[in-house]
XYZ file of C-alpha atoms in Angstrom:
381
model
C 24.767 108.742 -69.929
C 22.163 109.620 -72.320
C 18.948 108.621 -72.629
C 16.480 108.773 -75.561
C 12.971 109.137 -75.041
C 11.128 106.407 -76.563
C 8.728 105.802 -79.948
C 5.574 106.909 -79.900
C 3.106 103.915 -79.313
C 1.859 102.437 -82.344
C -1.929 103.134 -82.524
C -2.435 104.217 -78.830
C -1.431 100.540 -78.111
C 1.225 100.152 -74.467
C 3.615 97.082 -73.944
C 5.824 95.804 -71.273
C 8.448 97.300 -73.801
C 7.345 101.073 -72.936
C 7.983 100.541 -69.608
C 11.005 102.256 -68.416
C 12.561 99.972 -65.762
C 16.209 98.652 -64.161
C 14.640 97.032 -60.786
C 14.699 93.810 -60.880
C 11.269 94.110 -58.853
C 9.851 95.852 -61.579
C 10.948 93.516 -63.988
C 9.306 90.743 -61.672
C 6.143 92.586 -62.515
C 6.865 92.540 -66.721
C 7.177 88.597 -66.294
C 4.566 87.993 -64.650
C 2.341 90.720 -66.616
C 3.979 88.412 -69.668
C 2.679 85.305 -68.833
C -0.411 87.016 -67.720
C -1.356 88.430 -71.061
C -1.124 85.133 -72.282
C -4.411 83.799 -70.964
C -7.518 85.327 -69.871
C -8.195 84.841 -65.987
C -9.036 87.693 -63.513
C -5.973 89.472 -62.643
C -6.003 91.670 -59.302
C -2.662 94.113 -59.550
C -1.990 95.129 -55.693
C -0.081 98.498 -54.938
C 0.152 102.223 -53.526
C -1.232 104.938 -55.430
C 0.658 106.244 -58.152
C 2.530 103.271 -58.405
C 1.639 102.459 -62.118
C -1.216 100.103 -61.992
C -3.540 101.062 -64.792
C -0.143 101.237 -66.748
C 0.858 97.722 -66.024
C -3.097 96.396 -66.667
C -2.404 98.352 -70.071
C 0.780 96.472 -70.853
C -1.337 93.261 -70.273
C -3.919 94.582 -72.567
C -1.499 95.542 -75.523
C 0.313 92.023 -75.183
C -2.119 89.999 -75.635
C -5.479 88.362 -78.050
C -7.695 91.378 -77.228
C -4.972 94.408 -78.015
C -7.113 95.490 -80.568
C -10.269 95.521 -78.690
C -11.965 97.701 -75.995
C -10.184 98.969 -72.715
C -12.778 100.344 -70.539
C -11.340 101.679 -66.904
C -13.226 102.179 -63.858
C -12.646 104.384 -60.929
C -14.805 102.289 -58.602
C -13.555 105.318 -55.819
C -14.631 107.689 -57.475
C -18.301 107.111 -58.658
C -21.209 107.646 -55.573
C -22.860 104.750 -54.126
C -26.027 105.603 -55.609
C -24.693 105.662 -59.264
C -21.740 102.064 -58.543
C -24.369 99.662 -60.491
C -26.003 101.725 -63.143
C -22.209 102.725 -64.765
C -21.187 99.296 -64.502
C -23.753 97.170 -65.433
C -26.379 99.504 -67.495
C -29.936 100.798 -66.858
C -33.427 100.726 -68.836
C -34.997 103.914 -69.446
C -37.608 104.738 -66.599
C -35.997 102.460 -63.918
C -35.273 105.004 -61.629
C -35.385 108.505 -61.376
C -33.481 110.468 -63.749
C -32.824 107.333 -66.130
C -34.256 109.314 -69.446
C -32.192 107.083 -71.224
C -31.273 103.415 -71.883
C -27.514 103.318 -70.201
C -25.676 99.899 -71.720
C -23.116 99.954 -68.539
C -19.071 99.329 -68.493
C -18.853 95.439 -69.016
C -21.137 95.654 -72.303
C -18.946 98.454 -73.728
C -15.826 96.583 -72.830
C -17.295 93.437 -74.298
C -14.720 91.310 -76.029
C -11.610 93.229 -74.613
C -11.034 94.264 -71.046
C -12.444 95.938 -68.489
C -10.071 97.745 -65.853
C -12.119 97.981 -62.122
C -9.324 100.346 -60.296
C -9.835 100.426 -56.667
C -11.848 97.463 -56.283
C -11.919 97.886 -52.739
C -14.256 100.765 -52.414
C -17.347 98.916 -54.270
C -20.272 98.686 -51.949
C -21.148 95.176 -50.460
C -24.374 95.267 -52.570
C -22.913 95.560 -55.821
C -19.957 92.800 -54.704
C -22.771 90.416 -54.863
C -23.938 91.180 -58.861
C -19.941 91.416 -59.799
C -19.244 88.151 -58.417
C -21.978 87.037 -60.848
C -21.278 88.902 -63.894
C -17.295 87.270 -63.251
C -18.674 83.585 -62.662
C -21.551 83.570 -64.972
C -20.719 86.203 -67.723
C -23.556 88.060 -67.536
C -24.652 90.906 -66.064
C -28.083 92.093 -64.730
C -28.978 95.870 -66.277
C -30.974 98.187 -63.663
C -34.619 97.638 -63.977
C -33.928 94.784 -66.638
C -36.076 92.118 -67.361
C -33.335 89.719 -68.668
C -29.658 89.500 -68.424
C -27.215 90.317 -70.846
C -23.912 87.970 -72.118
C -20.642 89.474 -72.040
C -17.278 88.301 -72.804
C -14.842 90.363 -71.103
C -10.915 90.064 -69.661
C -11.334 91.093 -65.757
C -8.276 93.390 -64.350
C -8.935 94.859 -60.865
C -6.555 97.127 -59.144
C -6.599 98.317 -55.153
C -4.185 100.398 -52.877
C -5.859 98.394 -50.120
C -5.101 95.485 -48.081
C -8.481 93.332 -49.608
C -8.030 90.334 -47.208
C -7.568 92.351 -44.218
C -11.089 94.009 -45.781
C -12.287 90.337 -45.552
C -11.918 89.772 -42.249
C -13.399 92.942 -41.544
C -16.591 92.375 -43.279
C -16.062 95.381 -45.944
C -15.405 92.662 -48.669
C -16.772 89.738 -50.205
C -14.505 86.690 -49.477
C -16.346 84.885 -52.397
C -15.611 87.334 -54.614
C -11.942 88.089 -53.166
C -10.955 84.671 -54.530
C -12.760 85.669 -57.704
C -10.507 88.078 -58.542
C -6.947 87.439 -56.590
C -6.762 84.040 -59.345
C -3.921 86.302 -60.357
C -2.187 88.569 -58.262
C 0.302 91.431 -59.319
C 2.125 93.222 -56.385
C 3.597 96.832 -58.035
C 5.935 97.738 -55.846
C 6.406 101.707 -54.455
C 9.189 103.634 -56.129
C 11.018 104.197 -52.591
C 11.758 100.628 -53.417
C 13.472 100.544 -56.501
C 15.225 104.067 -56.308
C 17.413 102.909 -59.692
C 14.238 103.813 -61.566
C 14.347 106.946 -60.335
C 16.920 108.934 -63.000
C 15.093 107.498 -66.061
C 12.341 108.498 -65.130
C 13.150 111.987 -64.199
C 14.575 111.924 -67.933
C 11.231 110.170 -69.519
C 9.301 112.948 -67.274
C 11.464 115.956 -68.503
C 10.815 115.273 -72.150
C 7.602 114.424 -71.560
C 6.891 117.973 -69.896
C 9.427 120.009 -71.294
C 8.115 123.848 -71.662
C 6.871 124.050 -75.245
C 8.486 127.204 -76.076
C 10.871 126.183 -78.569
C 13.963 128.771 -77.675
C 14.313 126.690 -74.452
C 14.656 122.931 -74.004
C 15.982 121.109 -70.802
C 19.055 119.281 -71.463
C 19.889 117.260 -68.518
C 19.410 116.857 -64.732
C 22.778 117.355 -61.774
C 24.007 115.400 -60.062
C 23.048 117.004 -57.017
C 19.154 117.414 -57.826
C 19.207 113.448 -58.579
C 20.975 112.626 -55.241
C 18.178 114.446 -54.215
C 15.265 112.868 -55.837
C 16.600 109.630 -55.323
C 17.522 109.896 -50.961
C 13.288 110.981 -51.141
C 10.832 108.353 -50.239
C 8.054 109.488 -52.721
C 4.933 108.660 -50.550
C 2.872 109.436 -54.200
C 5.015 107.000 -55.692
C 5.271 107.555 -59.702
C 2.872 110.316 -59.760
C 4.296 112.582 -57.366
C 7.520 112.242 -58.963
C 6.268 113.335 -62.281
C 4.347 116.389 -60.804
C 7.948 117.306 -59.096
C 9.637 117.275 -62.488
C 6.758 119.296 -63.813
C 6.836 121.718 -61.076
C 10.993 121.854 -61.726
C 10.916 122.408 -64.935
C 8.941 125.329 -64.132
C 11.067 126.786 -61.665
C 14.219 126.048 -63.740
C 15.964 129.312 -65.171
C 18.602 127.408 -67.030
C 18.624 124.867 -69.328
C 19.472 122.114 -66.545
C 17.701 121.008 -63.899
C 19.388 121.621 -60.276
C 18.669 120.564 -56.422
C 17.533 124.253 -56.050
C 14.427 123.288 -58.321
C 13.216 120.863 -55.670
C 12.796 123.033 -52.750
C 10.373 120.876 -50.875
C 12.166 117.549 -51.728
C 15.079 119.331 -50.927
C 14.561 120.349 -47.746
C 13.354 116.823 -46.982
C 16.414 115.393 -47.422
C 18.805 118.094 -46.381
C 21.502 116.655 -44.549
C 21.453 113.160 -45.817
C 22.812 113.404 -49.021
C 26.057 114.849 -50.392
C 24.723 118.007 -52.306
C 28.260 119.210 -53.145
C 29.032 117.517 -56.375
C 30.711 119.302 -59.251
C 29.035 119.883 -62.469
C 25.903 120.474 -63.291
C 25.457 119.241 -66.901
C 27.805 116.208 -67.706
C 29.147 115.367 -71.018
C 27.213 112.506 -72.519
C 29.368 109.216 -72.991
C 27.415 106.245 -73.371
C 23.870 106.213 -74.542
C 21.574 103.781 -72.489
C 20.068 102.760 -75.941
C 23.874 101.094 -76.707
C 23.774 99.927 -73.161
C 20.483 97.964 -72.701
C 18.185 98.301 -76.073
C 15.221 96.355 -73.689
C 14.930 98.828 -71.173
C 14.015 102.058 -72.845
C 13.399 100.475 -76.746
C 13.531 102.772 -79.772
C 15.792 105.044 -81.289
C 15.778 108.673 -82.428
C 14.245 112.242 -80.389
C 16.008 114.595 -78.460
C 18.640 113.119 -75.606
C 18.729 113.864 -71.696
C 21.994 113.971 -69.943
C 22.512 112.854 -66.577
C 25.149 111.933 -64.360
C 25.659 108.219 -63.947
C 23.602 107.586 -60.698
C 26.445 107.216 -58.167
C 27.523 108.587 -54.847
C 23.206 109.450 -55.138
C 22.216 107.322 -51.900
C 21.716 108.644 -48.571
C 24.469 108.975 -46.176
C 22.642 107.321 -43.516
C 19.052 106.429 -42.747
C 15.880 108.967 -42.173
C 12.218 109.262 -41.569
C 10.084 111.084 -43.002
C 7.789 113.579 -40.684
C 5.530 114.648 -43.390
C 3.373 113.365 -46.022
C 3.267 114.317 -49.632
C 0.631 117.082 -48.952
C 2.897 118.568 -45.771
C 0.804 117.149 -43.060
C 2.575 115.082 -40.087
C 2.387 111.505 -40.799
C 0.471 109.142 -38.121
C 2.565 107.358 -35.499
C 1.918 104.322 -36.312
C 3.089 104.713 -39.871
C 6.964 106.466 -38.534
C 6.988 103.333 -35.894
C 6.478 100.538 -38.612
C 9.383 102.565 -40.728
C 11.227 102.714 -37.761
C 11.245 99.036 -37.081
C 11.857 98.188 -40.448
C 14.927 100.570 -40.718
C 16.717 99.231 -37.779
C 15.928 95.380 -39.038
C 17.110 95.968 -41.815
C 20.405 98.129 -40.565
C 21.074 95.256 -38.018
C 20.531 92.743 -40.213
C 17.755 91.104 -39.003
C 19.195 90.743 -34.824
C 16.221 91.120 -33.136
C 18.131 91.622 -29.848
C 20.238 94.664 -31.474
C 16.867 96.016 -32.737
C 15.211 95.773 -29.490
C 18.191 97.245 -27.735
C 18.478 100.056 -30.146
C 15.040 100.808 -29.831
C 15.166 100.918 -25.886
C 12.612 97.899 -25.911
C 12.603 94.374 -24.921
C 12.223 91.599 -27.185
C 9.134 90.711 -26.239
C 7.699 94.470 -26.938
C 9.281 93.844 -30.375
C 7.715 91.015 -31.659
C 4.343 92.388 -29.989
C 4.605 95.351 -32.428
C 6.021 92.833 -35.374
C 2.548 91.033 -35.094
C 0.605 94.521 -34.903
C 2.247 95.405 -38.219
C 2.383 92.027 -40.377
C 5.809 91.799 -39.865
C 7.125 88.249 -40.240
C 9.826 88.035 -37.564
C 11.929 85.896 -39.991
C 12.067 87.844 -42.726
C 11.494 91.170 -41.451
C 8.959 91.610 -44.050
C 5.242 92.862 -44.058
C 3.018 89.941 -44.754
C 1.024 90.416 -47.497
């Protein structure tokens, strides 16, 4: 296979045709991004980190009315308490200390195009109260202010968290929760749709390729995918880009091998089949003749890669560490543990108990402690 990188955006401008995708979860998430640009409600867009969330509230951006317009983001986790109102909603001069200047806030500068609020779920209580107004009323009350100001903006909040758990824990507003979930986006983690995985490694390695000009990846094996693919990517999209980066690096030739993933590699040892011959495939069929909607455009340099087969793990694992090499919590390798052995006994909850050495009642105890639906061996969300 060979696959073309795609067209630079037009004008800085993303669609849900930029997005490289063949999960039919992900594709889930187009349609209903679709639909979404189409109107203007409050969208919340649910997810792990790194799974792509500012990129889908993009898409939604660039498809719709206000494309043209302002797209202001917000790292609610990343500004101090102290400083949460001021940045979003604008300060006089004077009004506290350190204000020198007049400070018009986030919603006026994304007024009449959209403002993106990523993790919603870290904004203090206090300042829950004056969002929930400036989303129901339209107007927002500046930081030693004497009157409000109007503003016409598209709402798109983004969390990692669980919000309605945070509402029954008193961290979060549930006025305000209902606010903003009119229109809820779930992203899902890349573990889950591992067919992504090779076209993105592709996308990534253009995208990072060194710059000296004498030396250009050409393609990835088919080992070093069957790698990157039996890996559960706790950083979801992110991670996996940085890994590329990091290869790419590392890489002597012009093709990317398992060797350049050391700490993926070793991982995964032992659950994939790393003996596969050939390391840089002839291209046969480009995946621009094969599906022009999932990776539009034409021209750039080609990527080959094997076709992803024989790339899935031999048989089931856990993962002991996190992405940053620390042992994962207990209660995070049980609920993966229960969910690998529903899913491998199809859903007999007398198999699973017996395989876990517990008795049924044991199992459903832990089911509820996780939001697992019994039925569907699902977390409830």
């Amino acid at each position: 296979l060979k696959v073309r990188r795609p067209p630079r955006r037009r004008g800085g401008l993303l669609t849900f045709k930029d997005m490289i995708t063949h999960s039919p979860a992900m594709e889930r998430v187009i349609r209903l991004g679709q639909k979404a640009a189409a109107s203007n409600i409050p969208i919340l867009i649910e997810g792990e980190s790194g799974v792509g969330k500012e990129l889908v509230a993009r898409a939604i951006q660039g498809s719709g009315d206000r494309r043209s317009k302002p797209f202001v983001t917000v790292n609610c986790g990343a500004i101090p308490d102290n400083l949460v109102e001021s940045i979003l909603f604008g300060h006089e001069k004077g009004s506290f200390t350190g204000a020198t200047d007049k400070h018009t806030g986030k919603f006026v500068e994304a007024h009449s195009g959209t403002l993106f609020l990523d993790e919603i779920g870290d904004l203090p209580l206090d300042v829950q109260v004056k969002l929930l107004r400036a989303v129901q009323d339209g107007e927002v009350d500046p930081v030693g202010g004497r009157s409000t100001v109007r503003v016409d903006i598209r709402l798109i909040s983004a969390t990692h968290r669980n919000l309605l758990q945070q509402v029954k824990d008193g961290k979060f507003r549930e006025d305000l929760f209902y606010r903003l979930n009119v229109y809820p986006i779930f992203v899902p983690p890349l573990r889950d749709r591992r067919d992504d995985i090779p076209y993105l490694v592709t996308h990534f390695m253009e995208k990072v390729a060194p710059a000296d000009p004498h030396r250009r990846l050409q393609g990835i094996s088919a080992a070093a995918l069957a790698v990157l693919q039996a890996y559960d990517w706790p950083g979801n999209i992110r991670q996996l880009e940085n890994a590329v980066f990091r290869a790419s690096v590392l890489c002597e030739g012009d093709v990317l091998s398992a060797e350049d993933f050391p700490q993926i590699r070793a991982q995964v040892e032992g659950t994939v089949n790393l003996d596969m011959d050939g390391d840089a495939p002839a291209p046969s069929q480009s995946l621009q003749e094969r599906d022009d909607e999932a990776l539009p455009g034409e021209g750039g340099p080609a990527i080959a890669f094997d076709p992803p087969a024989r790339l899935q793990p031999r048989f089931g694992t856990l993962r002991a560490l996190d992405e940053r090499g620390n042992v994962r919590a207990l209660a995070d390798v049980e609920l993966e543990m229960i969910k690998l052995a529903i899913d491998h006994y199809n859903g007999q909850m007398s198999e699973v108990a017996r395989r876990l050495g517990i008795g049924r009642s044991t199992l459903y105890r832990k089911l509820k402690e996780h939001g697992i639906d019994p039925e569907t061996g699902r977390v409830d969300r």
